[in-house]
mmCIF file of C-alpha atoms in Angstrom:
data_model
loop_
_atom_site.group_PDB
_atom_site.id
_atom_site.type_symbol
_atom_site.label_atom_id
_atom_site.label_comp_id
_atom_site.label_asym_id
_atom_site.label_seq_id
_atom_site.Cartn_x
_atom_site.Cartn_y
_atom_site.Cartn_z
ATOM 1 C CA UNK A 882 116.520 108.044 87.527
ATOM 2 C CA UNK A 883 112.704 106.658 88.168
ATOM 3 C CA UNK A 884 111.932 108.010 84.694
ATOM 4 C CA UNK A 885 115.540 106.911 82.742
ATOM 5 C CA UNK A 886 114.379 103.891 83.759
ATOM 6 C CA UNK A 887 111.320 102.804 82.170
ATOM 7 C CA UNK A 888 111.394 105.391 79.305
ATOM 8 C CA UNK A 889 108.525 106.967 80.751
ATOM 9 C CA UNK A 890 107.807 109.192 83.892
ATOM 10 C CA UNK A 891 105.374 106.910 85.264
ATOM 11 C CA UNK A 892 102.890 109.232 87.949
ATOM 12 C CA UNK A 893 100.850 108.377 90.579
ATOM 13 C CA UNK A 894 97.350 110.909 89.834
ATOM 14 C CA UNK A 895 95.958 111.436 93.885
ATOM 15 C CA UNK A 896 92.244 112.009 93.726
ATOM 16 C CA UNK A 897 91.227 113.106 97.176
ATOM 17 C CA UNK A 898 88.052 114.617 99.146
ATOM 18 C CA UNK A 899 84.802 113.965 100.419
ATOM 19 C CA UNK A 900 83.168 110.898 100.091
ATOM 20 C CA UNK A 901 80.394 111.166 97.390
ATOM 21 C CA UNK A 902 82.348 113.792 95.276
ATOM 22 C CA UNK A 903 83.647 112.124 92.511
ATOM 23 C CA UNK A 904 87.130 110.528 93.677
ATOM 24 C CA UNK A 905 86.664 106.938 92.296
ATOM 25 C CA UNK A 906 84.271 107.953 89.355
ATOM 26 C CA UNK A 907 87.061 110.304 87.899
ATOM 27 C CA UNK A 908 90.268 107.623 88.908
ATOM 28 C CA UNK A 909 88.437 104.523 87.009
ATOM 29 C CA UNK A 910 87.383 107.537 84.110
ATOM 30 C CA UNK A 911 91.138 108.562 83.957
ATOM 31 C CA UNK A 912 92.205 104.891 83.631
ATOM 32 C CA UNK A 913 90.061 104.005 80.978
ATOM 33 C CA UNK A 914 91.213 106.744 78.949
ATOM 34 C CA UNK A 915 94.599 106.466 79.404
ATOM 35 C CA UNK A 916 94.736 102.496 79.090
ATOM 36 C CA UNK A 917 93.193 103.582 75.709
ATOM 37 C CA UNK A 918 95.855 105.465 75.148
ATOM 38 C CA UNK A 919 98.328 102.199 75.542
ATOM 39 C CA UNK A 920 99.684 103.253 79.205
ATOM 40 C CA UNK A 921 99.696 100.979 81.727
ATOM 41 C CA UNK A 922 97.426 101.699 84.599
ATOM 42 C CA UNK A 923 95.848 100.813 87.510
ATOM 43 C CA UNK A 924 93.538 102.245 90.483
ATOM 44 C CA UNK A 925 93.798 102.121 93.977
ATOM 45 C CA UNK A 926 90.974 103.052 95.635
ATOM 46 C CA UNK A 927 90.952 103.550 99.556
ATOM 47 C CA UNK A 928 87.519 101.499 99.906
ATOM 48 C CA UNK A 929 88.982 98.599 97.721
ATOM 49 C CA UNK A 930 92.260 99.219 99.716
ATOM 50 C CA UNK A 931 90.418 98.202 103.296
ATOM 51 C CA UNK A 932 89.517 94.406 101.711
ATOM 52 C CA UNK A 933 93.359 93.920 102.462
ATOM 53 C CA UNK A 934 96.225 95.801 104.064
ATOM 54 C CA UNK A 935 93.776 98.434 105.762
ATOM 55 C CA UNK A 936 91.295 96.090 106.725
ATOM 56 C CA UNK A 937 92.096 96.489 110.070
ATOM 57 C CA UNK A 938 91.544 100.626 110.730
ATOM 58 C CA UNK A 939 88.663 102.236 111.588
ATOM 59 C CA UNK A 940 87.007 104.700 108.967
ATOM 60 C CA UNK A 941 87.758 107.747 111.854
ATOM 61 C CA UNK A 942 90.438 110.530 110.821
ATOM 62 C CA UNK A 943 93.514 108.687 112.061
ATOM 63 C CA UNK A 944 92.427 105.479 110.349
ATOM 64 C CA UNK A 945 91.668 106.863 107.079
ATOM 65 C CA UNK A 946 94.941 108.993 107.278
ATOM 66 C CA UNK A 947 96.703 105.458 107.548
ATOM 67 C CA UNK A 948 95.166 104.035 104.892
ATOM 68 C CA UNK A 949 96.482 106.574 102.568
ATOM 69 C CA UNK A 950 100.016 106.157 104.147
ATOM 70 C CA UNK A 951 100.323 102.912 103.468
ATOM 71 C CA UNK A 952 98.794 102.787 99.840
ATOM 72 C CA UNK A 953 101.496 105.303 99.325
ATOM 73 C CA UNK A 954 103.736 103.058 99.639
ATOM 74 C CA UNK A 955 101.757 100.422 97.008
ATOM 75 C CA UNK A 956 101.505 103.541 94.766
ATOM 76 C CA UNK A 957 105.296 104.151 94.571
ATOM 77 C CA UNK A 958 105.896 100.342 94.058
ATOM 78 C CA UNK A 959 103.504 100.604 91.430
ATOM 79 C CA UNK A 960 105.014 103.725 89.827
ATOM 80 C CA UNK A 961 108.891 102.081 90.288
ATOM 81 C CA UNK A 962 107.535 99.476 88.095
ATOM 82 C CA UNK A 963 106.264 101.689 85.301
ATOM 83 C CA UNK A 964 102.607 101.646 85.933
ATOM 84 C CA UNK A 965 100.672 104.826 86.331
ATOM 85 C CA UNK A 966 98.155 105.381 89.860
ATOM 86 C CA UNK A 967 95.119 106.497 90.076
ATOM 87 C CA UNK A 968 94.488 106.970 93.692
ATOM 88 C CA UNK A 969 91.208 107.346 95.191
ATOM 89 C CA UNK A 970 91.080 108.414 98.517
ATOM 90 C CA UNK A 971 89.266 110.823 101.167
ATOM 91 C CA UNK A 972 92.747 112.329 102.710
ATOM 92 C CA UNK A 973 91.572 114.126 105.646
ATOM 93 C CA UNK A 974 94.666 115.967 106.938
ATOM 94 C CA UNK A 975 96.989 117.053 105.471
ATOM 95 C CA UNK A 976 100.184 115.705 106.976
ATOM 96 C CA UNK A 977 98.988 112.496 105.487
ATOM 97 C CA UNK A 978 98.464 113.664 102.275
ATOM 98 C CA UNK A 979 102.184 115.206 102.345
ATOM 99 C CA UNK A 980 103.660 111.728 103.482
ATOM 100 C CA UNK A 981 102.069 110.094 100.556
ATOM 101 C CA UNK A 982 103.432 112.792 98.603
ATOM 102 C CA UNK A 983 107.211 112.160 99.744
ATOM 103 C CA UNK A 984 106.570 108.667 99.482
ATOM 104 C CA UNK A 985 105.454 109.034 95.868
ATOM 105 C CA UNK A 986 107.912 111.681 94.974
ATOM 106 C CA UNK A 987 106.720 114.828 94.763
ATOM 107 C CA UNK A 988 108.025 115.212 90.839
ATOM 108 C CA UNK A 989 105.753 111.832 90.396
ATOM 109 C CA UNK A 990 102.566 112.800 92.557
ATOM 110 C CA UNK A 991 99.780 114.780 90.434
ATOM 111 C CA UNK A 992 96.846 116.075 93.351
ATOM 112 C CA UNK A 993 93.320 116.286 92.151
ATOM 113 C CA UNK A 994 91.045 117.788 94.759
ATOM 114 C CA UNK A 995 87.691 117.325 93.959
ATOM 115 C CA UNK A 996 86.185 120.017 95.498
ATOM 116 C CA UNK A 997 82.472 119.189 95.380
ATOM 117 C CA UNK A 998 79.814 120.970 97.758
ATOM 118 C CA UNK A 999 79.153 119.118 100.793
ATOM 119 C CA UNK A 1000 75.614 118.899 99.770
ATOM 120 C CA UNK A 1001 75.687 117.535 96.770
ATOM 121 C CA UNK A 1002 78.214 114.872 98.131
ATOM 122 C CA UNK A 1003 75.502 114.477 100.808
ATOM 123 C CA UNK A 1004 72.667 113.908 98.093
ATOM 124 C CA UNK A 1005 75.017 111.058 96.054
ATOM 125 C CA UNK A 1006 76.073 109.145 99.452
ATOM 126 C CA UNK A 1007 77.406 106.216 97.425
ATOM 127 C CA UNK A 1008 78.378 104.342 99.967
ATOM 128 C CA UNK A 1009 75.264 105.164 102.617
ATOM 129 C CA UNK A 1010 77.757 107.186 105.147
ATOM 130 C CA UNK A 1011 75.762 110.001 105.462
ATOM 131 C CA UNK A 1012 72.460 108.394 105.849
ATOM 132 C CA UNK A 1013 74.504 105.875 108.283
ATOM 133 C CA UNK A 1014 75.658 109.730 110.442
ATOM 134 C CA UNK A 1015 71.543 110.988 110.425
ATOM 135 C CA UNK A 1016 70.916 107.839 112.046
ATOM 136 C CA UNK A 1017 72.884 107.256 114.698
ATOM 137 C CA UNK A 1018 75.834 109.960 114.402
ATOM 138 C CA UNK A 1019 78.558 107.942 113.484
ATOM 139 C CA UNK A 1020 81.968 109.470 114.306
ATOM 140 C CA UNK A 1021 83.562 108.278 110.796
ATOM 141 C CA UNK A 1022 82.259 110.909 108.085
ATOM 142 C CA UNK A 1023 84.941 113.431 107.135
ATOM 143 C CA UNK A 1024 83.437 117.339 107.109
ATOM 144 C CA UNK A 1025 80.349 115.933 109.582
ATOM 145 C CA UNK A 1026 81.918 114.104 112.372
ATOM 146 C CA UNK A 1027 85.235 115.401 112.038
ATOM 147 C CA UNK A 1028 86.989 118.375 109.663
ATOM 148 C CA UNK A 1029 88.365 117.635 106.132
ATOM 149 C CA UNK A 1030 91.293 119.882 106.275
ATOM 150 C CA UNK A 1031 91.564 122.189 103.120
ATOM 151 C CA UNK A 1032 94.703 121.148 101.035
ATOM 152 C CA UNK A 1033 97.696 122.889 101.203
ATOM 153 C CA UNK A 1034 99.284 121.578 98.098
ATOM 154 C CA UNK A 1035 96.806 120.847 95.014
ATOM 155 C CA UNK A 1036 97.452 120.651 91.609
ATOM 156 C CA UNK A 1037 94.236 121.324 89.938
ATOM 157 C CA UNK A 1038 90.634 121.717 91.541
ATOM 158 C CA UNK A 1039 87.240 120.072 90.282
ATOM 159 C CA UNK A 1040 83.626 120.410 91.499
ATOM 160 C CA UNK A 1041 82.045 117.754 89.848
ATOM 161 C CA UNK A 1042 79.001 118.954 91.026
ATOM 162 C CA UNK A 1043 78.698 121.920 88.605
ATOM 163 C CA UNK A 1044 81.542 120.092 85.854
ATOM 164 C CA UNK A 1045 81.091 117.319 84.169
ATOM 165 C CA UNK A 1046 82.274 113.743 84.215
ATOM 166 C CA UNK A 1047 84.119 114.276 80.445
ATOM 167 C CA UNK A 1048 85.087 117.947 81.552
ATOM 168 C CA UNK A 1049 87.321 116.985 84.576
ATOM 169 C CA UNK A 1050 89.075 114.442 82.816
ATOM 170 C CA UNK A 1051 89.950 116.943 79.925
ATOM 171 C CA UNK A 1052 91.084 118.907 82.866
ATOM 172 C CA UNK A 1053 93.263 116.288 84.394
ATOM 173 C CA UNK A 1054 94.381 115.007 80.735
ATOM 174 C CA UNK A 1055 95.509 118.849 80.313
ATOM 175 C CA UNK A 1056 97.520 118.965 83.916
ATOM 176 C CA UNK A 1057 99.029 115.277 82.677
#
């Protein structure tokens, strides 16, 4: 019906893991090339997504978690209205990744787990996290202060520490 609609089967493309490993890089790379490709398109990214209706939870497991619940629920407006997602977010656990999913639709919700070495994710440290845990052990860094629970349900798998930027988005352009 979602797709009758629009003439289109607009998705919502979940980019999830650690912090550092490539989430946002990929979702603003996939946008680009699809926009180029006349679809409309836009990125929610879980940081972005705490300026506004997450700025109240704390960067812990549950809060995170949250966050992704309730940009599910942007995502799916976003999708209803014929614009392809692509989500950026850590996802810890994974009942909240499978809410987001239902909320989405699961014919509608594409997962990309980027599946990068905690090391290497520990040597980008984008946002200063992990330099932020040596310091004074903050309890808010998935796979250090708490687990980043393996997905259950993926549809394709990058390490963008031993693939490159251009190579994962032929991959995800192939799953698409």
């Amino acid at each position: 019906e979602r797709a009758a609609r629009y003439g289109q089967n607009p998705a919502t493309i979940m980019f999830i893991g650690l912090s550092g490993s490539g989430k946002s890089t990929l979702a603003h790379g996939l946008e680009r090339r699809l926009f180029n490709k006349g679809h409309v398109v836009t990125v929610l990214d879980g940081k972005n997504m705490r300026l506004g209706i997450s700025k109240n939870l704390p960067h812990d497991a549950e809060g995170r978690a949250e966050n992704l619940k309730r940009s599910a629920h942007i995502a799916r407006f976003l999708n209803d209205s014929g614009i392809i997602c692509c989500a950026s977010f850590v996802a810890p656990n994974n009942d909240s990744r499978e809410h987001a999913i239902n909320v989405v639709g699961s014919e509608n919700c594409y997962i990309v787990h980027c599946n990068t070495p905690l090391e290497i994710c520990i040597k980008r440290d984008p946002s200063g996290i992990y330099a932020a845990f040596e310091e004074n052990k903050t309890d808010s860094v998935p796979g250090l202060s708490f687990t980043y629970e393996k997905p259950e349900r993926i549809h394709l798998e990058l390490d963008t520490g031993s693939q490159s930027i251009d190579e994962c988005l032929d991959k995800i352009t192939l799953l698409l």
